[in-house]
Amino acid sequence: MRTYAGHSTPAESNALYRRNLAKGQTGLSVAFDLPTQTGYDADAELAAGEVGKVGVPIAHRGDLARLFEGIPLAEMNTSMTINATAMWLLALYQVVAEEQGADPARLAGTTQNDIIKEYLSRGTYAFPPGPSLRLTTDTIAYTVGAMPKWNPINICSYHLQEAGAEPVQEIAYALSTAITVLDAVRDSGQVPPERFDRVVGRISFFVNAGVRFVEELCKMRAFTRLWDEITRERYGVTDEAARRFRYGVQVNSLGLTEAQPENNVARIVLEMLAVTLSKDARARAVQLPAWNEALGLPRPWDQQWSLRLQQVLAFESDLLEYGDLFDGSHVVEAKVDELVDAAKAEMSRIEQMGGIVPAVESGYLKAQLVSAHAERRARIEAGEQIVVGVNRFQETEPNPLTADLEAAIQTVDPAVEQAAAEAIRKWRAERDETAVGLALKRLREDAANPDVNLMPASLDCAKAGVTTGEWAAALREVFGEFRAPTGVAAAAVGAQVSPELAALREQVREVGEKRGRRPRMLVGKPGLDGHSNGAEQIAVRARDAGFEVVYQGIRLTPAQIAAAAVAEDVDVVGLSVLSGSHLRIVPDVLRLLAEAGAADLPVVVGGIIPEADADVLLRQGVKAVFTPRDYDLTAILGKVLSLVA
């Protein structure tokens, strides 16, 4: 039982962890901030506005030591949601544990280390897919020998569902990723054939559980059946324990609503039941979001509520006392068979493309997810898919939980970023630069040799005091950088056009005729926030409404967005910010547009933005602010068009 936590500083996060452990939490699940996840230090240009927002910033071994101060790592099971920089954070973790006196062979926990889904959903990749797969492979090969209790990879389908994946896609893409990783480890020659079952046995999964209870329960049974088949037939694993589908789950955050957020508690409980009721496909670890995550950063009390939900189920109910309740159910078996057959067909299609990496690089997978998400949005807007409190049953009594919204969520002090930047400059000034230079030199040389495992060089860097940004920059020099396909251009949505969209198309056509060209919209994703679902859906709907759309993908600086807006001669700029960095990033875009002579260009913003912050942005010159409460994309674009017209 654990909650996903971390914010602001290592010291504040340490205090939060110790409180959670005292309340009965049985492990730690560490959330890192976006600079740490993507390989930047707190004083990097792209880190502006993102430090400490969605997790804890970790720049070097000193930060990680402070994060776990007073927490004996030899006795702890620690899950780290880290992917592009997973090898680096694991190296820091090992060094800090050794400083505590722990034997690395005793360390237990998980590095997520699933880079594939980063190109499809969260966007926290740092290097191209090929070199990233090498980092994953090297980490797995290292831990099999040196850290046998560690789960070196956690194939994560959670974010695939967040990006729009239907159950068949979630199963197929996750298992195709696992196959690619296992093939890479096997083919690397770093693990002897007789020990390969240890690799299979240490792979775990992190799965999403949505609100469609029966479908989600059957999805987990399908996952279990397919994984047993793949590991037995493709890899020849005879040990049943090694073939077990071991998974943890975070229940769905995509379905959490800003409108009537108290309804989220019922959703969370129902989703938790979907991954616990079926004993033969039961999650080994569950972490629950907080009821108010659609509003902002949850407080410790909100996280406690989610922890108590699990404890009531485990210790008050009799759920864990019986065998599988669904064995022999014709309904469940038929649905599982349907999911298995469809997932196999999609996995075969991916294999014909050459595997998961070519399927990512070609843009096929991203386009499939964007299309699926667009169809889901269309069903909600049409009322075909009911979301209580959003598109039906909107009448509500005043909510005492959100009466004081500023007190209903936690905020990160803007001074955190400045303090982190100053601290990292102080760290650099006080370390042994000769040792740092030698460690980075070895890292670059080893990276240039595909036959060398990069974990030993990373451990040298950790001990020498290298920073996260320096480690990643050294590898970028060798591996290069990558911009993932957006999936927008190739996204296909249903042929049926709603009356509202048809009316908007006519309005767009009329505005275009008056102006002598179609209205042109730039959709921008500033900063390191890689959750691009909202931006992609706006871009697809704007395209389908007749706008010309400029969308360059994620991870742009305010200067790049302002320059693109001027160069493309757009009529409106739409910024999507979900990481809480809006008050830092959006004013920068406004200022740079004004300096470029485009002060009158209307700017609108969408994201998880508290009402008080929205008022600030509007006073600064933003023309409109949209939040998850504004679920109707066609209506949003109608308001955007009025600004252009």
XYZ file of C-alpha atoms in Angstrom:
645
model
C 0.000 0.000 0.000
C 1.506 3.262 -1.077
C 0.752 6.703 -2.425
C 2.638 8.397 -5.240
C 4.302 11.388 -3.617
C 7.048 13.977 -3.821
C 7.160 17.731 -4.347
C 9.013 20.979 -3.715
C 12.302 19.856 -2.131
C 14.008 16.666 -0.939
C 13.592 17.830 2.665
C 9.840 18.466 2.379
C 9.314 15.205 0.504
C 11.286 13.318 3.161
C 8.964 14.684 5.843
C 5.942 13.615 3.768
C 7.323 10.087 3.296
C 7.976 9.655 6.994
C 4.442 10.780 7.839
C 2.970 8.376 5.279
C 5.035 5.457 6.589
C 3.879 6.230 10.113
C 0.251 6.016 8.899
C 0.713 2.454 7.662
C 2.033 2.889 4.143
C 4.119 -0.205 3.327
C 6.457 1.212 0.682
C 7.485 4.399 -1.065
C 6.445 5.553 -4.518
C 8.620 8.490 -5.543
C 7.398 11.204 -7.884
C 10.227 13.163 -9.521
C 9.818 16.603 -11.035
C 9.970 17.099 -14.805
C 13.559 18.405 -14.993
C 14.769 15.301 -13.146
C 12.694 13.038 -15.393
C 14.011 14.580 -18.612
C 17.637 15.133 -17.619
C 17.915 18.834 -16.753
C 19.192 20.686 -13.705
C 17.119 23.284 -11.877
C 19.013 26.183 -13.484
C 18.476 24.995 -17.089
C 16.372 27.169 -19.419
C 13.819 24.414 -20.056
C 13.425 23.802 -16.316
C 11.912 27.256 -15.767
C 8.611 26.966 -13.936
C 8.844 23.191 -13.551
C 11.123 22.691 -10.532
C 9.393 20.776 -7.733
C 5.971 21.055 -9.363
C 4.929 17.465 -10.157
C 7.528 15.737 -8.014
C 10.744 16.170 -6.109
C 13.847 17.623 -7.817
C 16.926 15.397 -7.587
C 20.126 16.824 -9.045
C 22.829 14.713 -7.390
C 23.551 12.158 -4.677
C 23.288 14.831 -1.968
C 19.665 15.481 -2.912
C 18.811 11.790 -2.876
C 20.536 11.330 0.480
C 18.376 14.130 1.916
C 15.245 12.594 0.354
C 15.800 9.317 2.228
C 17.343 10.693 5.408
C 16.207 8.595 8.360
C 14.658 5.962 6.070
C 16.758 2.762 6.001
C 16.878 1.769 2.350
C 17.972 -1.788 3.168
C 14.537 -2.290 4.768
C 12.462 -0.268 2.304
C 10.693 -1.198 -0.930
C 10.962 1.869 -3.143
C 9.198 2.423 -6.436
C 10.682 5.201 -8.569
C 8.604 6.524 -11.441
C 11.539 7.395 -13.645
C 12.222 6.425 -17.250
C 14.645 8.361 -19.458
C 16.993 8.880 -16.512
C 16.169 5.587 -14.742
C 19.742 4.298 -14.898
C 20.969 7.535 -13.341
C 18.484 7.552 -10.467
C 19.187 3.889 -9.773
C 22.907 4.680 -9.648
C 22.232 7.514 -7.188
C 19.992 5.212 -5.130
C 22.676 2.520 -4.921
C 25.373 5.021 -3.930
C 23.169 6.577 -1.228
C 22.177 3.135 0.075
C 25.838 2.146 0.272
C 26.551 5.355 2.196
C 23.877 4.164 4.671
C 25.767 0.864 4.933
C 23.353 -1.187 2.830
C 24.383 -4.075 0.603
C 23.083 -3.413 -2.977
C 22.097 -7.087 -3.207
C 19.517 -6.462 -0.461
C 17.867 -3.458 -2.076
C 14.250 -4.000 -3.111
C 12.125 -1.817 -5.304
C 11.371 -0.812 -8.862
C 12.566 1.604 -11.509
C 9.805 2.117 -14.036
C 12.348 2.344 -16.872
C 9.713 1.944 -19.644
C 10.837 4.496 -22.191
C 8.522 3.415 -25.015
C 5.366 4.846 -23.485
C 7.168 8.171 -22.992
C 7.157 8.704 -26.761
C 3.430 7.972 -26.788
C 1.970 9.585 -23.681
C 4.004 11.398 -21.014
C 6.754 12.865 -23.191
C 9.568 12.591 -20.636
C 12.058 11.032 -23.018
C 15.613 12.377 -23.288
C 17.238 10.408 -26.121
C 16.151 8.638 -29.323
C 14.374 5.266 -28.989
C 17.367 3.087 -29.954
C 19.851 4.467 -27.392
C 17.082 4.643 -24.800
C 16.409 0.941 -25.280
C 20.118 0.344 -24.707
C 19.956 2.152 -21.349
C 16.990 -0.015 -20.382
C 18.808 -3.179 -21.466
C 21.994 -2.262 -19.596
C 20.053 -1.506 -16.415
C 18.277 -4.855 -16.531
C 21.494 -6.779 -17.227
C 23.257 -5.009 -14.345
C 20.560 -5.592 -11.742
C 20.163 -9.305 -12.506
C 23.639 -9.823 -11.068
C 24.212 -6.937 -8.673
C 20.685 -6.219 -7.356
C 18.719 -9.473 -7.652
C 15.763 -8.213 -5.572
C 15.274 -5.134 -7.723
C 12.634 -4.858 -10.459
C 14.675 -3.071 -13.147
C 11.726 -2.357 -15.425
C 8.048 -1.778 -14.880
C 6.262 -1.941 -18.238
C 3.751 0.852 -17.886
C 0.437 0.688 -19.703
C -1.062 3.160 -17.245
C -0.153 6.181 -19.329
C -1.252 4.514 -22.545
C -4.811 4.519 -21.240
C -4.361 8.119 -20.129
C -3.370 8.914 -23.719
C -6.532 7.303 -25.066
C -5.761 3.589 -25.372
C -8.693 1.207 -25.353
C -8.142 -2.074 -23.436
C -6.970 -3.974 -26.525
C -4.406 -1.263 -27.326
C -3.239 -1.113 -23.711
C -2.641 -4.881 -23.639
C -1.044 -5.051 -27.089
C 1.295 -2.074 -26.772
C 2.468 -3.021 -23.265
C 3.180 -6.646 -24.144
C 4.846 -5.642 -27.422
C 7.110 -3.356 -25.393
C 7.948 -6.220 -23.037
C 8.803 -8.469 -25.994
C 11.101 -5.807 -27.483
C 12.888 -5.349 -24.149
C 13.297 -9.087 -23.507
C 14.561 -9.635 -27.051
C 17.080 -6.809 -26.589
C 18.388 -8.215 -23.295
C 18.637 -11.712 -24.751
C 20.389 -10.504 -27.911
C 22.826 -8.282 -25.998
C 24.606 -11.365 -24.676
C 24.955 -9.778 -21.230
C 22.834 -12.425 -19.509
C 23.673 -16.124 -19.921
C 20.785 -18.231 -21.301
C 20.570 -20.256 -18.088
C 19.845 -17.051 -16.123
C 17.365 -15.523 -18.554
C 14.402 -16.709 -16.479
C 15.643 -14.302 -13.769
C 15.218 -11.435 -16.231
C 11.667 -12.541 -17.001
C 10.922 -13.016 -13.318
C 12.006 -9.481 -12.406
C 9.867 -7.728 -15.025
C 6.799 -6.129 -13.515
C 3.952 -4.107 -15.001
C 2.127 -0.948 -14.002
C -1.437 -0.929 -15.238
C -4.348 1.481 -15.407
C -7.777 0.589 -14.046
C -10.624 2.574 -15.543
C -14.196 2.920 -14.419
C -15.660 0.294 -16.809
C -15.455 -2.342 -14.115
C -16.167 -5.589 -16.021
C -13.979 -4.632 -18.971
C -11.085 -3.663 -16.704
C -11.342 -6.858 -14.654
C -11.334 -8.927 -17.854
C -8.406 -6.912 -19.179
C -6.322 -8.001 -16.213
C -7.229 -11.646 -16.725
C -6.305 -11.285 -20.411
C -2.954 -9.727 -19.474
C -2.269 -12.649 -17.127
C -3.114 -15.289 -19.726
C -1.096 -13.692 -22.529
C 1.996 -13.057 -20.415
C 2.084 -16.675 -19.293
C 1.800 -17.780 -22.927
C 4.503 -15.392 -24.206
C 7.064 -16.220 -21.534
C 6.469 -19.957 -21.878
C 6.355 -20.245 -25.681
C 8.632 -17.411 -26.863
C 11.273 -17.541 -24.134
C 10.985 -21.096 -22.864
C 10.518 -20.169 -19.200
C 9.390 -23.280 -17.313
C 9.240 -21.802 -13.800
C 5.616 -20.797 -13.123
C 6.689 -18.230 -10.545
C 8.944 -16.491 -13.094
C 6.056 -16.425 -15.598
C 3.642 -14.804 -13.170
C 2.181 -11.519 -14.382
C 3.283 -9.263 -11.537
C 1.649 -5.887 -11.661
C 0.922 -2.816 -9.646
C -1.861 -0.422 -10.457
C -2.784 3.206 -10.205
C -6.447 3.664 -10.851
C -7.501 6.015 -13.602
C -6.710 9.718 -13.317
C -8.049 10.457 -16.820
C -11.596 9.972 -15.549
C -11.237 12.239 -12.514
C -13.390 15.313 -12.955
C -13.022 18.912 -11.900
C -16.817 19.214 -11.893
C -18.316 17.702 -8.721
C -14.911 16.282 -7.685
C -16.485 14.454 -4.737
C -17.744 11.912 -7.305
C -14.124 10.904 -7.867
C -14.104 8.953 -4.586
C -16.760 6.556 -5.916
C -14.838 6.212 -9.182
C -11.593 5.431 -7.341
C -13.203 2.727 -5.192
C -14.889 1.058 -8.177
C -11.638 1.079 -10.130
C -9.745 -0.377 -7.171
C -12.221 -3.248 -6.980
C -11.624 -4.090 -10.652
C -7.993 -5.025 -9.872
C -8.566 -6.719 -6.517
C -11.742 -8.823 -6.800
C -10.321 -11.419 -9.209
C -7.744 -13.287 -7.107
C -6.060 -14.980 -10.077
C -5.378 -11.572 -11.644
C -5.038 -9.440 -8.520
C -2.663 -6.479 -8.337
C 0.328 -6.972 -6.058
C 0.456 -3.255 -5.226
C -2.166 -0.551 -5.483
C -1.772 3.195 -5.349
C -4.760 5.465 -5.578
C -4.985 9.052 -6.790
C -6.598 11.654 -4.590
C -10.139 12.898 -5.123
C -8.943 16.424 -6.008
C -6.155 15.721 -8.532
C -8.170 17.358 -11.318
C -8.020 20.560 -9.261
C -4.329 20.648 -8.414
C -1.661 19.083 -6.187
C -3.267 16.954 -3.431
C -2.542 17.707 0.209
C -1.247 15.094 2.678
C -4.802 14.682 4.031
C -6.092 13.837 0.546
C -3.376 11.213 0.128
C -4.263 9.798 3.540
C -7.880 9.394 2.403
C -6.714 7.329 -0.583
C -4.534 5.182 1.666
C -7.437 4.574 4.052
C -9.616 3.353 1.152
C -7.118 0.549 0.564
C -6.850 -0.275 4.259
C -10.634 -0.547 4.675
C -10.802 -2.952 1.737
C -7.866 -5.060 2.970
C -8.561 -5.168 6.697
C -12.302 -4.593 7.187
C -13.787 -6.464 4.228
C -13.508 -10.229 3.630
C -12.300 -9.808 0.052
C -8.909 -11.413 0.624
C -10.322 -14.527 2.333
C -11.701 -16.313 -0.752
C -10.547 -17.803 -4.043
C -11.254 -16.232 -7.403
C -14.875 -15.118 -7.513
C -15.064 -15.161 -11.321
C -13.825 -18.628 -12.211
C -16.498 -20.317 -14.299
C -18.233 -17.085 -15.278
C -19.331 -17.391 -18.923
C -19.589 -13.623 -19.230
C -16.057 -13.027 -17.964
C -14.509 -15.852 -20.011
C -16.162 -14.632 -23.223
C -14.905 -11.095 -22.680
C -11.391 -12.297 -21.839
C -11.319 -14.416 -25.019
C -12.398 -11.402 -27.053
C -9.663 -9.185 -25.579
C -6.971 -11.851 -26.007
C -7.803 -12.450 -29.679
C -7.921 -8.740 -30.514
C -4.689 -8.020 -28.629
C -2.887 -10.837 -30.439
C -3.979 -9.396 -33.781
C -2.640 -5.950 -32.883
C 0.618 -7.402 -31.533
C 1.061 -9.296 -34.813
C 0.586 -6.044 -36.716
C 3.311 -4.380 -34.611
C 5.671 -7.326 -35.089
C 5.193 -7.085 -38.865
C 6.348 -3.447 -38.631
C 9.605 -4.666 -37.064
C 8.609 -4.308 -33.418
C 7.635 -1.578 -31.018
C 10.494 0.847 -31.825
C 9.697 1.121 -35.582
C 6.012 1.388 -34.657
C 6.896 4.386 -32.471
C 9.242 6.019 -34.982
C 6.743 5.686 -37.835
C 4.079 7.501 -35.823
C 1.646 4.578 -36.109
C 1.168 4.042 -32.366
C 0.799 7.721 -31.541
C -1.769 8.234 -34.301
C -3.776 5.261 -32.996
C -3.853 6.704 -29.487
C -4.742 10.234 -30.611
C -7.560 8.797 -32.738
C -8.911 6.666 -29.895
C -8.833 9.621 -27.529
C -10.594 11.835 -30.076
C -13.367 9.265 -30.434
C -13.764 9.108 -26.648
C -14.039 12.885 -26.450
C -16.615 12.875 -29.234
C -18.749 10.287 -27.397
C -18.685 12.381 -24.211
C -19.582 15.572 -26.041
C -22.428 13.823 -27.843
C -23.746 12.415 -24.564
C -23.221 8.829 -25.723
C -20.722 8.251 -22.897
C -22.097 9.647 -19.649
C -19.786 11.300 -17.138
C -21.743 12.099 -14.003
C -21.559 15.757 -13.091
C -19.959 16.710 -16.417
C -22.367 15.984 -19.270
C -25.266 14.646 -17.149
C -26.598 15.358 -13.658
C -24.832 18.692 -13.516
C -27.108 20.155 -10.858
C -25.284 20.157 -7.533
C -25.329 21.438 -3.994
C -22.439 23.646 -2.864
C -19.414 21.468 -2.106
C -17.945 22.081 1.379
C -14.731 20.301 0.331
C -13.977 22.988 -2.246
C -15.584 25.978 -0.567
C -12.110 27.369 0.039
C -10.384 26.214 -3.130
C -7.030 27.688 -2.173
C -7.038 25.453 0.912
C -8.365 22.407 -1.013
C -5.138 21.838 -2.917
C -1.452 22.189 -2.172
C 0.708 24.706 -4.002
C 4.451 24.867 -4.474
C 6.205 28.034 -3.342
C 7.740 29.780 -6.398
C 10.871 30.352 -4.284
C 11.571 26.596 -4.481
C 12.970 26.964 -7.997
C 15.367 29.752 -7.104
C 16.560 27.889 -4.016
C 17.152 24.717 -6.039
C 19.110 26.631 -8.683
C 21.275 28.290 -6.034
C 21.822 24.960 -4.259
C 23.002 23.230 -7.406
C 25.433 26.041 -8.208
C 26.800 25.704 -4.669
C 27.127 21.921 -5.119
C 29.114 22.391 -8.337
C 31.409 24.929 -6.700
C 32.304 22.651 -3.778
C 32.903 19.302 -5.530
C 36.080 17.864 -7.042
C 35.953 19.040 -10.656
C 38.791 16.740 -11.696
C 36.837 13.686 -10.531
C 33.705 14.988 -12.263
C 35.578 15.530 -15.531
C 37.074 12.035 -15.482
C 33.714 10.418 -14.691
C 31.948 12.247 -17.531
C 34.785 11.401 -19.922
C 34.367 7.716 -19.134
C 30.595 7.996 -19.574
C 30.942 9.537 -23.056
C 33.541 6.954 -24.110
C 31.452 4.039 -22.861
C 28.344 5.432 -24.539
C 30.195 5.497 -27.848
C 30.913 1.756 -27.503
C 27.649 -0.225 -27.853
C 29.258 -3.296 -26.269
C 29.879 -1.605 -22.894
C 27.287 -1.562 -20.111
C 26.736 2.054 -18.999
C 25.819 1.343 -15.371
C 29.406 1.254 -14.012
C 30.198 4.630 -15.609
C 26.952 6.042 -14.196
C 27.907 4.828 -10.713
C 31.275 6.583 -11.095
C 29.420 9.768 -12.041
C 27.126 9.486 -9.029
C 30.050 9.056 -6.635
C 31.968 11.955 -8.212
C 29.082 14.388 -7.723
C 27.939 14.696 -11.335
C 24.501 16.278 -11.684
C 21.441 14.950 -13.473
C 21.763 17.557 -16.209
C 25.443 16.813 -16.746
C 24.861 13.050 -16.962
C 22.117 13.518 -19.547
C 24.026 16.178 -21.500
C 27.013 13.830 -21.859
C 24.759 11.134 -23.299
C 22.977 13.625 -25.585
C 26.379 14.455 -27.066
C 26.767 10.816 -28.099
C 23.180 9.692 -28.693
C 21.685 12.882 -30.133
C 18.184 14.188 -29.452
C 14.748 13.168 -30.704
C 11.353 14.735 -31.329
C 8.564 12.177 -31.179
C 5.732 12.151 -33.756
C 2.679 14.076 -32.551
C 0.108 11.774 -34.149
C -2.089 14.757 -35.015
C -1.676 14.759 -38.800
C -2.397 11.039 -39.119
C -5.185 10.889 -36.526
C -8.462 9.587 -37.938
C -11.747 10.312 -36.211
C -15.224 8.995 -36.878
C -16.924 10.141 -40.050
C -20.038 11.306 -38.191
C -20.099 15.089 -37.752
C -22.147 16.553 -34.921
C -24.484 19.470 -35.642
C -22.300 21.641 -33.392
C -19.143 20.820 -35.351
C -20.941 21.375 -38.652
C -22.052 24.816 -37.431
C -18.507 25.666 -36.307
C -17.131 24.630 -39.685
C -19.501 27.061 -41.368
C -18.451 29.850 -39.004
C -14.775 29.117 -39.681
C -15.440 29.191 -43.434
C -17.200 32.565 -43.151
C -14.362 34.061 -41.094
C -11.885 32.724 -43.633
C -13.732 34.329 -46.522
C -13.791 37.703 -44.792
C -10.085 37.541 -43.919
C -8.949 36.110 -47.233
C -7.567 32.919 -45.629
C -8.546 30.284 -43.117
C -7.921 31.245 -39.479
C -4.556 29.935 -38.336
C -3.992 28.652 -34.778
C -0.728 27.780 -33.064
C -1.096 25.127 -30.367
C 1.914 25.302 -28.062
C 3.260 23.019 -25.319
C 5.757 25.124 -23.357
C 8.199 23.773 -20.797
C 8.834 20.143 -19.926
C 5.184 19.149 -19.456
C 4.811 16.179 -21.795
C 1.164 15.367 -21.078
C 0.041 16.407 -24.547
C -3.441 14.853 -24.698
C -5.248 18.170 -24.389
C -3.045 19.936 -26.924
C -3.401 17.074 -29.393
C -7.168 16.935 -29.050
C -7.507 20.687 -29.549
C -5.245 20.467 -32.597
C -7.259 17.596 -34.113
C -10.621 19.254 -33.460
C -9.386 22.621 -34.767
C -8.144 20.906 -37.919
C -11.495 19.151 -38.359
C -13.306 22.455 -37.847
C -11.364 24.066 -40.691
C -8.611 25.942 -38.871
C -5.078 25.825 -40.179
C -3.162 24.348 -37.257
C 0.491 24.767 -36.320
C 1.483 22.163 -33.730
C 5.143 21.321 -33.232
C 4.787 18.938 -30.295
C 6.083 19.149 -26.752
C 9.013 20.716 -24.934
C 9.216 24.195 -26.429
C 10.629 27.277 -24.760
C 8.515 30.437 -24.576
C 10.986 31.998 -27.038
C 10.420 29.208 -29.553
C 6.641 29.516 -29.253
C 6.706 33.295 -29.683
C 9.054 33.037 -32.669
C 6.872 30.382 -34.318
C 3.727 32.463 -33.787
C 5.307 35.418 -35.579
C 6.981 33.373 -38.324
C 3.789 31.416 -39.105
C 1.675 34.602 -38.963
C -0.948 32.906 -36.805
C -4.211 34.489 -35.690
C -4.338 32.985 -32.195
C -2.013 31.126 -29.815
C -3.287 28.329 -27.582
C -1.013 27.176 -24.746
C -1.506 23.874 -22.914
C 0.042 23.602 -19.430
C -0.796 20.753 -17.052
C 2.207 20.777 -14.724
C 1.277 23.830 -12.670
C 3.912 26.062 -14.287
C 1.403 28.401 -15.957
C 2.129 31.448 -13.789
C 5.808 31.301 -14.752
C 5.653 30.238 -18.418
C 2.590 32.014 -19.813
C 3.728 35.555 -18.841
C 7.046 34.834 -20.584
C 5.205 34.011 -23.816
C 3.118 37.199 -23.535
C 6.224 39.300 -22.940
C 8.141 37.787 -25.852
C 5.193 38.247 -28.217
C 5.000 41.909 -27.212
C 8.742 42.340 -27.778
C 8.283 40.814 -31.257
C 5.574 43.326 -32.127
C 2.679 40.887 -31.645
C 1.215 42.225 -28.408
C -2.298 42.174 -29.920
C -2.123 38.488 -30.871
C -4.754 36.738 -28.704
C -3.428 34.054 -26.360
C -5.623 31.444 -24.678
C -4.525 28.885 -22.089
C -5.781 25.434 -21.120
C -4.775 23.182 -18.234
C -5.233 22.391 -14.562
C -5.449 26.009 -13.481
C -7.045 27.094 -10.183
C -9.574 29.907 -10.452
C -7.351 32.380 -8.618
C -4.511 31.687 -11.059
C -6.882 32.055 -13.992
C -7.791 35.541 -12.748
C -4.102 36.437 -12.615
C -3.532 35.249 -16.194
C -6.556 37.164 -17.480
C -5.301 40.359 -15.838
C -1.917 39.805 -17.499
C -3.474 39.729 -20.956
C -4.584 36.150 -21.608
C -7.933 36.264 -23.442
C -9.449 33.033 -22.111
C -8.593 30.210 -19.698
C -9.996 26.703 -20.096
C -9.836 23.934 -17.483
C -10.973 20.270 -17.406
C -14.431 21.574 -16.598
C -14.585 22.791 -20.211
C -14.929 19.344 -21.763
C -16.649 20.423 -25.014
C -13.824 21.055 -27.501
C -16.150 22.379 -30.179
C -17.516 24.985 -27.749
C -13.941 25.923 -26.748
C -12.989 26.461 -30.388
C -16.117 28.510 -30.930
C -14.879 30.901 -28.228
C -11.399 30.904 -29.775
C -12.880 31.736 -33.195
C -14.729 34.719 -31.690
C -11.355 36.149 -30.668
C -10.073 35.798 -34.219
C -13.204 37.183 -35.844
